[in-house]
Amino acid sequence: MAPASIKEVAARAGVSIGTVSNVLNRPETVSAANRVKVRQAIDDLRYVRNESARQLRVGRSRFLALVVLDIANPFFTELARGAEETAEAGGHTLLLCSSAEDLARERRHLQTLRQQRVAGIVLSPVDTSDERLAELRTLDVPLVLLDRPVPDGTTASVSVDDVAGGHLATAHLLAAGHRRIAVVGGPRGSLPVDQRLAGARRAVADAGLPAGTLAEVDVPAMHLDDGRAVGAALASWAGPDRPTAVFCLNDLLALGVLHEVVHRGLAVPGDLAIVGYDDIDFASAATVPLTSVRQPTHRLGRSAVQLLLDAERPGNGEDLPVVQHDRQVLYLPELVVRASG
């Protein structure tokens, strides 16, 4: 059976096509009696509006897009929840895409979203130097970068001060007396990784300690399995230079390290203190609850979509400090101390 048309809805309700259109788009302009008749006709005929045709007529879409690096990471799951809530409150539907940290896949997503004429894109980019970002900035597609602002500030962005976060975590371990700290993360060149590492180095310098206080451990990705591999190496590390603490640049790495070293008989934090980054839900539920640098993840998603919608931005009433400059929103992280270190 062919789908019902707006003309059939109008005939069923005994009103004009214009009245049906107003009920769908500007219901406040239609009398209560006619709204009831039109909605009853829509229900009876199971009418579904042709959203693609509407977009072509009005030249805009009710869809926003969120492109994240890894939907399997709970950090991005919580972030998407905040983004979706704000999009829905603004009368939009959020489309979610995952690049899986693959530049070619990210480019395919962006091309498709442009073809679908989405009203705006929130993007956690694989590479902020990619020419596709420069191309997007020249088009009439509002773009907000997430967690990876461009240095020249030419694109709206929402992020966390990762230098401050790296400093918080490392200064906490130094204050606890640790003088050999492994910092685990990667790949290098990723802005959050580089900034968190820079913060860790700054904390060591601020404490007047030698750079060798940090043992920098590179990993190809920041997943649980990468953390387990590092945990195995730390557990078998012999000699006086073995780290007594580890700062992992995200919680998935930290949870992998924690699982592996406990499995191999090390005491946490007695033999090895562990600090993570993000404070995902699983951090507090770990076998040894994880100390972590908390990002305001839900609020990051909300704020990014608010920028797209030109909605009210976070203000002084927020419980976390926020700096705003030319549509650059920067949140400050906080350290949540638990049993792991």
Short mmCIF file of C-alpha atoms in Angstrom, two decimals:
data_model
loop_
_atom_site.label_atom_id
_atom_site.label_comp_id
_atom_site.label_asym_id
_atom_site.label_seq_id
_atom_site.Cartn_x
_atom_site.Cartn_y
_atom_site.Cartn_z
CA MET A 1 0.00 0.00 0.00
CA ALA A 2 1.36 3.43 -0.98
CA PRO A 3 1.95 5.83 1.91
CA ALA A 4 -0.75 8.41 2.52
CA SER A 5 -0.20 11.90 1.15
CA ILE A 6 -0.77 15.25 2.82
CA LYS A 7 -3.63 15.78 0.34
CA GLU A 8 -5.36 12.62 1.63
CA VAL A 9 -4.91 13.77 5.22
CA ALA A 10 -6.52 17.10 4.36
CA ALA A 11 -9.46 15.39 2.67
CA ARG A 12 -9.94 13.02 5.60
CA ALA A 13 -9.89 15.88 8.11
CA GLY A 14 -12.04 18.15 5.97
CA VAL A 15 -9.49 20.98 5.98
CA SER A 16 -7.09 22.56 3.50
CA ILE A 17 -3.60 21.26 2.74
CA GLY A 18 -2.27 24.48 4.22
CA THR A 19 -3.99 23.72 7.51
CA VAL A 20 -2.38 20.28 7.65
CA SER A 21 1.00 21.87 6.92
CA ASN A 22 0.45 24.35 9.72
CA VAL A 23 -0.44 21.59 12.17
CA LEU A 24 2.81 19.83 11.27
CA ASN A 25 5.03 22.92 11.38
CA ARG A 26 3.25 25.74 13.26
CA PRO A 27 0.49 24.10 15.34
CA GLU A 28 -0.01 27.21 17.45
CA THR A 29 -1.50 28.96 14.40
CA VAL A 30 -4.31 26.39 14.04
CA SER A 31 -7.47 26.22 16.12
CA ALA A 32 -7.71 23.46 18.69
CA ALA A 33 -10.64 21.85 16.86
CA ASN A 34 -8.78 21.65 13.57
CA ARG A 35 -5.63 20.36 15.26
CA VAL A 36 -7.64 17.48 16.72
CA LYS A 37 -9.20 16.64 13.34
CA VAL A 38 -5.87 16.72 11.51
CA ARG A 39 -4.07 14.60 14.10
CA GLN A 40 -6.87 12.07 14.05
CA ALA A 41 -6.64 11.86 10.26
CA ILE A 42 -2.86 11.42 10.51
CA ASP A 43 -3.35 8.55 12.96
CA ASP A 44 -6.11 6.93 10.87
CA LEU A 45 -4.09 7.06 7.64
CA ARG A 46 -0.74 6.35 9.36
CA TYR A 47 0.66 9.36 7.57
CA VAL A 48 4.43 9.94 7.82
CA ARG A 49 5.80 13.24 6.58
CA ASN A 50 8.48 13.20 3.87
CA GLU A 51 11.31 14.81 5.78
CA SER A 52 13.69 14.78 2.80
CA ALA A 53 11.22 16.72 0.69
CA ARG A 54 10.66 19.19 3.53
CA GLN A 55 14.41 19.76 3.83
CA LEU A 56 14.65 20.53 0.11
CA ARG A 57 11.81 23.05 0.39
CA VAL A 58 13.03 24.91 3.44
CA GLY A 59 16.76 24.50 2.75
CA ARG A 60 17.67 23.19 6.19
CA SER A 61 17.68 19.97 8.14
CA ARG A 62 16.58 18.96 11.60
CA PHE A 63 19.52 16.57 11.83
CA LEU A 64 22.76 17.26 13.64
CA ALA A 65 25.72 14.88 13.49
CA LEU A 66 28.24 13.75 16.08
CA VAL A 67 31.38 12.04 14.73
CA VAL A 68 33.48 10.44 17.48
CA LEU A 69 36.76 8.57 17.46
CA ASP A 70 35.64 5.34 19.13
CA ILE A 71 32.04 4.60 20.15
CA ALA A 72 33.29 1.59 22.16
CA ASN A 73 35.01 3.99 24.58
CA PRO A 74 32.56 4.85 27.40
CA PHE A 75 33.89 8.40 27.37
CA PHE A 76 32.28 8.98 23.97
CA THR A 77 29.12 7.10 24.94
CA GLU A 78 28.46 9.48 27.83
CA LEU A 79 29.42 12.45 25.69
CA ALA A 80 26.90 11.37 23.03
CA ARG A 81 24.19 11.18 25.68
CA GLY A 82 24.70 14.83 26.57
CA ALA A 83 24.80 15.84 22.91
CA GLU A 84 21.59 13.97 22.13
CA GLU A 85 19.70 15.49 25.05
CA THR A 86 20.58 19.02 23.95
CA ALA A 87 19.84 18.31 20.27
CA GLU A 88 16.41 16.90 21.15
CA ALA A 89 15.62 19.87 23.39
CA GLY A 90 16.42 22.11 20.42
CA GLY A 91 14.06 20.22 18.11
CA HIS A 92 16.78 18.26 16.30
CA THR A 93 17.70 14.61 15.87
CA LEU A 94 21.31 13.56 16.44
CA LEU A 95 23.06 11.21 14.03
CA LEU A 96 26.01 9.32 15.56
CA CYS A 97 29.03 8.19 13.54
CA SER A 98 32.29 6.58 14.66
CA SER A 99 35.50 7.05 12.69
CA ALA A 100 37.27 4.24 14.59
CA GLU A 101 40.30 6.58 14.52
CA ASP A 102 40.54 5.98 10.76
CA LEU A 103 41.03 9.14 8.67
CA ALA A 104 39.57 7.62 5.48
CA ARG A 105 36.47 6.49 7.34
CA GLU A 106 36.10 9.92 8.94
CA ARG A 107 36.27 11.55 5.50
CA ARG A 108 33.56 9.21 4.18
CA HIS A 109 31.30 10.10 7.11
CA LEU A 110 31.83 13.83 6.55
CA GLN A 111 31.11 13.52 2.84
CA THR A 112 27.88 11.63 3.52
CA LEU A 113 26.78 14.12 6.15
CA ARG A 114 27.37 17.01 3.75
CA GLN A 115 25.31 15.21 1.11
CA GLN A 116 22.51 14.77 3.64
CA ARG A 117 22.59 18.52 4.35
CA VAL A 118 22.84 18.13 8.12
CA ALA A 119 22.32 21.33 10.07
CA GLY A 120 25.67 21.03 11.87
CA ILE A 121 28.49 18.68 12.77
CA VAL A 122 30.27 18.05 16.07
CA LEU A 123 33.54 16.32 15.26
CA SER A 124 36.27 14.72 17.33
CA PRO A 125 38.81 14.71 14.49
CA VAL A 126 41.43 12.08 13.81
CA ASP A 127 43.82 14.81 12.64
CA THR A 128 43.21 18.54 13.10
CA SER A 129 45.66 19.29 10.28
CA ASP A 130 43.59 17.37 7.73
CA GLU A 131 42.63 19.46 4.68
CA ARG A 132 39.02 18.23 4.93
CA LEU A 133 38.57 20.32 8.09
CA ALA A 134 39.73 23.43 6.22
CA GLU A 135 37.24 22.60 3.47
CA LEU A 136 34.40 22.17 5.95
CA ARG A 137 35.14 25.56 7.46
CA THR A 138 34.59 27.21 4.08
CA LEU A 139 31.14 25.65 3.63
CA ASP A 140 27.80 26.60 5.08
CA VAL A 141 27.93 23.71 7.55
CA PRO A 142 28.35 24.77 11.19
CA LEU A 143 31.23 22.81 12.70
CA VAL A 144 32.32 22.37 16.31
CA LEU A 145 35.50 20.48 17.14
CA LEU A 146 35.40 18.29 20.20
CA ASP A 147 38.38 17.66 22.48
CA ARG A 148 40.78 18.78 19.74
CA PRO A 149 40.75 22.55 19.12
CA VAL A 150 42.79 23.91 16.24
CA PRO A 151 45.68 26.15 17.39
CA ASP A 152 44.60 29.17 15.32
CA GLY A 153 41.17 29.24 16.95
CA THR A 154 39.39 29.54 13.59
CA THR A 155 36.85 26.84 14.43
CA ALA A 156 34.47 26.66 17.37
CA SER A 157 35.52 24.02 19.86
CA VAL A 158 34.72 22.46 23.21
CA SER A 159 37.55 20.82 25.13
CA VAL A 160 39.18 20.23 28.49
CA ASP A 161 42.51 21.70 29.64
CA ASP A 162 44.51 18.49 29.25
CA VAL A 163 47.78 20.14 30.29
CA ALA A 164 46.16 20.94 33.62
CA GLY A 165 44.80 17.39 33.82
CA GLY A 166 48.22 15.82 33.26
CA HIS A 167 49.69 18.13 35.87
CA LEU A 168 46.98 17.22 38.41
CA ALA A 169 47.56 13.48 38.07
CA THR A 170 51.35 13.65 38.22
CA ALA A 171 51.51 16.18 41.05
CA HIS A 172 49.22 13.89 43.06
CA LEU A 173 51.60 10.94 42.61
CA LEU A 174 54.64 13.08 43.39
CA ALA A 175 52.97 14.35 46.58
CA ALA A 176 52.46 10.72 47.60
CA GLY A 177 56.23 10.22 47.43
CA HIS A 178 56.62 8.48 44.06
CA ARG A 179 59.85 9.28 42.26
CA ARG A 180 59.63 6.83 39.38
CA ILE A 181 56.38 7.24 37.45
CA ALA A 182 55.46 5.56 34.17
CA VAL A 183 53.28 7.71 31.90
CA VAL A 184 51.42 5.49 29.44
CA GLY A 185 49.67 6.77 26.31
CA GLY A 186 49.70 7.15 22.57
CA PRO A 187 49.91 7.62 19.76
CA ARG A 188 52.14 10.70 19.87
CA GLY A 189 50.82 13.53 17.74
CA SER A 190 47.34 13.18 19.18
CA LEU A 191 46.59 16.53 20.83
CA PRO A 192 45.10 15.16 24.10
CA VAL A 193 47.98 12.69 24.46
CA ASP A 194 50.62 15.36 23.85
CA GLN A 195 48.97 17.85 26.19
CA ARG A 196 48.47 15.37 29.05
CA LEU A 197 52.10 14.31 28.71
CA ALA A 198 53.18 17.97 28.69
CA GLY A 199 51.26 18.50 31.92
CA ALA A 200 52.99 15.52 33.52
CA ARG A 201 56.40 16.87 32.53
CA ARG A 202 55.50 20.29 33.91
CA ALA A 203 54.53 18.80 37.26
CA VAL A 204 57.93 17.11 37.51
CA ALA A 205 59.71 20.35 36.60
CA ASP A 206 57.60 22.34 39.07
CA ALA A 207 58.64 19.90 41.80
CA GLY A 208 62.30 20.48 40.99
CA LEU A 209 62.83 16.84 40.04
CA PRO A 210 64.82 15.45 37.08
CA ALA A 211 63.04 14.61 33.83
CA GLY A 212 64.02 10.96 34.41
CA THR A 213 61.38 10.82 37.13
CA LEU A 214 58.99 10.00 34.29
CA ALA A 215 59.31 6.83 32.26
CA GLU A 216 57.32 7.57 29.10
CA VAL A 217 55.71 4.41 27.70
CA ASP A 218 54.22 4.69 24.20
CA VAL A 219 51.32 2.50 23.11
CA PRO A 220 49.74 2.28 19.63
CA ALA A 221 46.22 2.90 20.97
CA MET A 222 44.57 3.52 24.32
CA HIS A 223 42.44 0.41 24.67
CA LEU A 224 42.07 -2.23 27.40
CA ASP A 225 44.34 -4.69 25.62
CA ASP A 226 47.10 -2.09 25.32
CA GLY A 227 46.80 -1.51 29.07
CA ARG A 228 47.02 -5.23 29.78
CA ALA A 229 50.22 -5.46 27.73
CA VAL A 230 51.75 -2.59 29.71
CA GLY A 231 50.59 -4.18 32.97
CA ALA A 232 52.35 -7.42 32.05
CA ALA A 233 55.56 -5.51 31.32
CA LEU A 234 55.36 -3.59 34.58
CA ALA A 235 54.71 -6.75 36.59
CA SER A 236 57.82 -8.40 35.15
CA TRP A 237 60.01 -5.29 35.37
CA ALA A 238 62.98 -6.17 37.60
CA GLY A 239 65.48 -3.86 39.23
CA PRO A 240 65.50 -0.67 41.28
CA ASP A 241 64.29 1.50 38.38
CA ARG A 242 60.88 -0.21 38.21
CA PRO A 243 58.14 2.45 38.45
CA THR A 244 56.20 2.59 41.69
CA ALA A 245 53.32 4.44 40.03
CA VAL A 246 51.72 4.69 36.62
CA PHE A 247 49.70 7.52 35.09
CA CYS A 248 47.62 6.27 32.17
CA LEU A 249 46.34 8.86 29.73
CA ASN A 250 42.86 7.34 29.69
CA ASP A 251 40.86 5.04 31.94
CA LEU A 252 40.70 2.11 29.52
CA LEU A 253 44.49 1.88 29.64
CA ALA A 254 44.46 2.24 33.42
CA LEU A 255 41.84 -0.47 33.88
CA GLY A 256 43.83 -2.80 31.62
CA VAL A 257 46.99 -2.17 33.66
CA LEU A 258 45.07 -2.63 36.92
CA HIS A 259 43.52 -5.93 35.83
CA GLU A 260 46.83 -7.36 34.65
CA VAL A 261 49.05 -6.39 37.60
CA VAL A 262 46.49 -7.62 40.16
CA HIS A 263 46.17 -10.87 38.18
CA ARG A 264 49.98 -11.23 38.38
CA GLY A 265 50.04 -10.75 42.15
CA LEU A 266 50.99 -7.11 42.58
CA ALA A 267 49.22 -5.05 45.24
CA VAL A 268 47.56 -1.81 44.17
CA PRO A 269 48.52 0.73 45.40
CA GLY A 270 51.14 -0.99 47.63
CA ASP A 271 53.36 -2.25 44.80
CA LEU A 272 52.04 0.03 42.07
CA ALA A 273 49.83 3.10 42.34
CA ILE A 274 47.61 3.76 39.29
CA VAL A 275 45.92 6.94 38.08
CA GLY A 276 43.71 7.14 34.99
CA TYR A 277 42.06 9.89 32.97
CA ASP A 278 38.37 10.53 32.04
CA ASP A 279 36.67 9.03 35.13
CA ILE A 280 34.34 6.80 33.14
CA ASP A 281 31.66 4.91 35.09
CA PHE A 282 33.78 1.76 35.28
CA ALA A 283 36.55 3.61 37.14
CA SER A 284 34.69 3.68 40.45
CA ALA A 285 33.46 0.09 40.00
CA ALA A 286 36.89 -1.49 39.42
CA THR A 287 38.24 -4.19 41.76
CA VAL A 288 40.42 -1.46 43.21
CA PRO A 289 38.47 1.77 42.61
CA LEU A 290 40.49 3.89 40.22
CA THR A 291 41.84 7.36 40.96
CA SER A 292 41.19 9.37 37.82
CA VAL A 293 41.19 12.85 36.29
CA ARG A 294 37.53 13.63 35.69
CA GLN A 295 36.39 15.32 32.52
CA PRO A 296 32.87 16.83 32.48
CA THR A 297 31.97 14.39 29.73
CA HIS A 298 28.21 14.84 29.63
CA ARG A 299 28.63 18.62 29.65
CA LEU A 300 31.13 18.49 26.79
CA GLY A 301 28.47 16.93 24.58
CA ARG A 302 25.85 19.41 25.72
CA SER A 303 28.08 22.42 25.16
CA ALA A 304 29.17 21.33 21.68
CA VAL A 305 25.58 21.04 20.49
CA GLN A 306 24.68 24.30 22.23
CA LEU A 307 27.33 26.01 20.13
CA LEU A 308 25.82 24.51 16.98
CA LEU A 309 22.37 25.71 17.93
CA ASP A 310 23.66 29.12 19.07
CA ALA A 311 21.99 28.31 22.37
CA GLU A 312 22.87 29.71 25.74
CA ARG A 313 26.42 28.76 26.64
CA PRO A 314 27.58 27.52 30.05
CA GLY A 315 27.82 30.44 32.44
CA ASN A 316 29.17 31.34 35.81
CA GLY A 317 26.53 29.21 37.53
CA GLU A 318 28.26 26.01 36.42
CA ASP A 319 30.06 24.09 39.14
CA LEU A 320 33.17 23.71 36.96
CA PRO A 321 35.13 26.77 35.80
CA VAL A 322 34.81 27.47 32.09
CA VAL A 323 36.68 29.89 29.84
CA GLN A 324 34.99 31.20 26.70
CA HIS A 325 36.74 33.13 23.97
CA ASP A 326 35.44 33.52 20.42
CA ARG A 327 33.40 30.29 20.64
CA GLN A 328 36.30 28.37 22.20
CA VAL A 329 34.99 26.65 25.33
CA LEU A 330 37.60 25.22 27.69
CA TYR A 331 36.67 23.29 30.82
CA LEU A 332 38.97 22.55 33.73
CA PRO A 333 39.34 18.93 34.91
CA GLU A 334 39.38 17.71 38.49
CA LEU A 335 41.14 14.84 40.27
CA VAL A 336 38.96 12.16 41.87
CA VAL A 337 41.05 10.25 44.42
CA ARG A 338 40.10 6.64 45.10
CA ALA A 339 41.90 3.54 46.37
CA SER A 340 44.27 2.85 43.44
CA GLY A 341 46.72 5.60 44.27
#
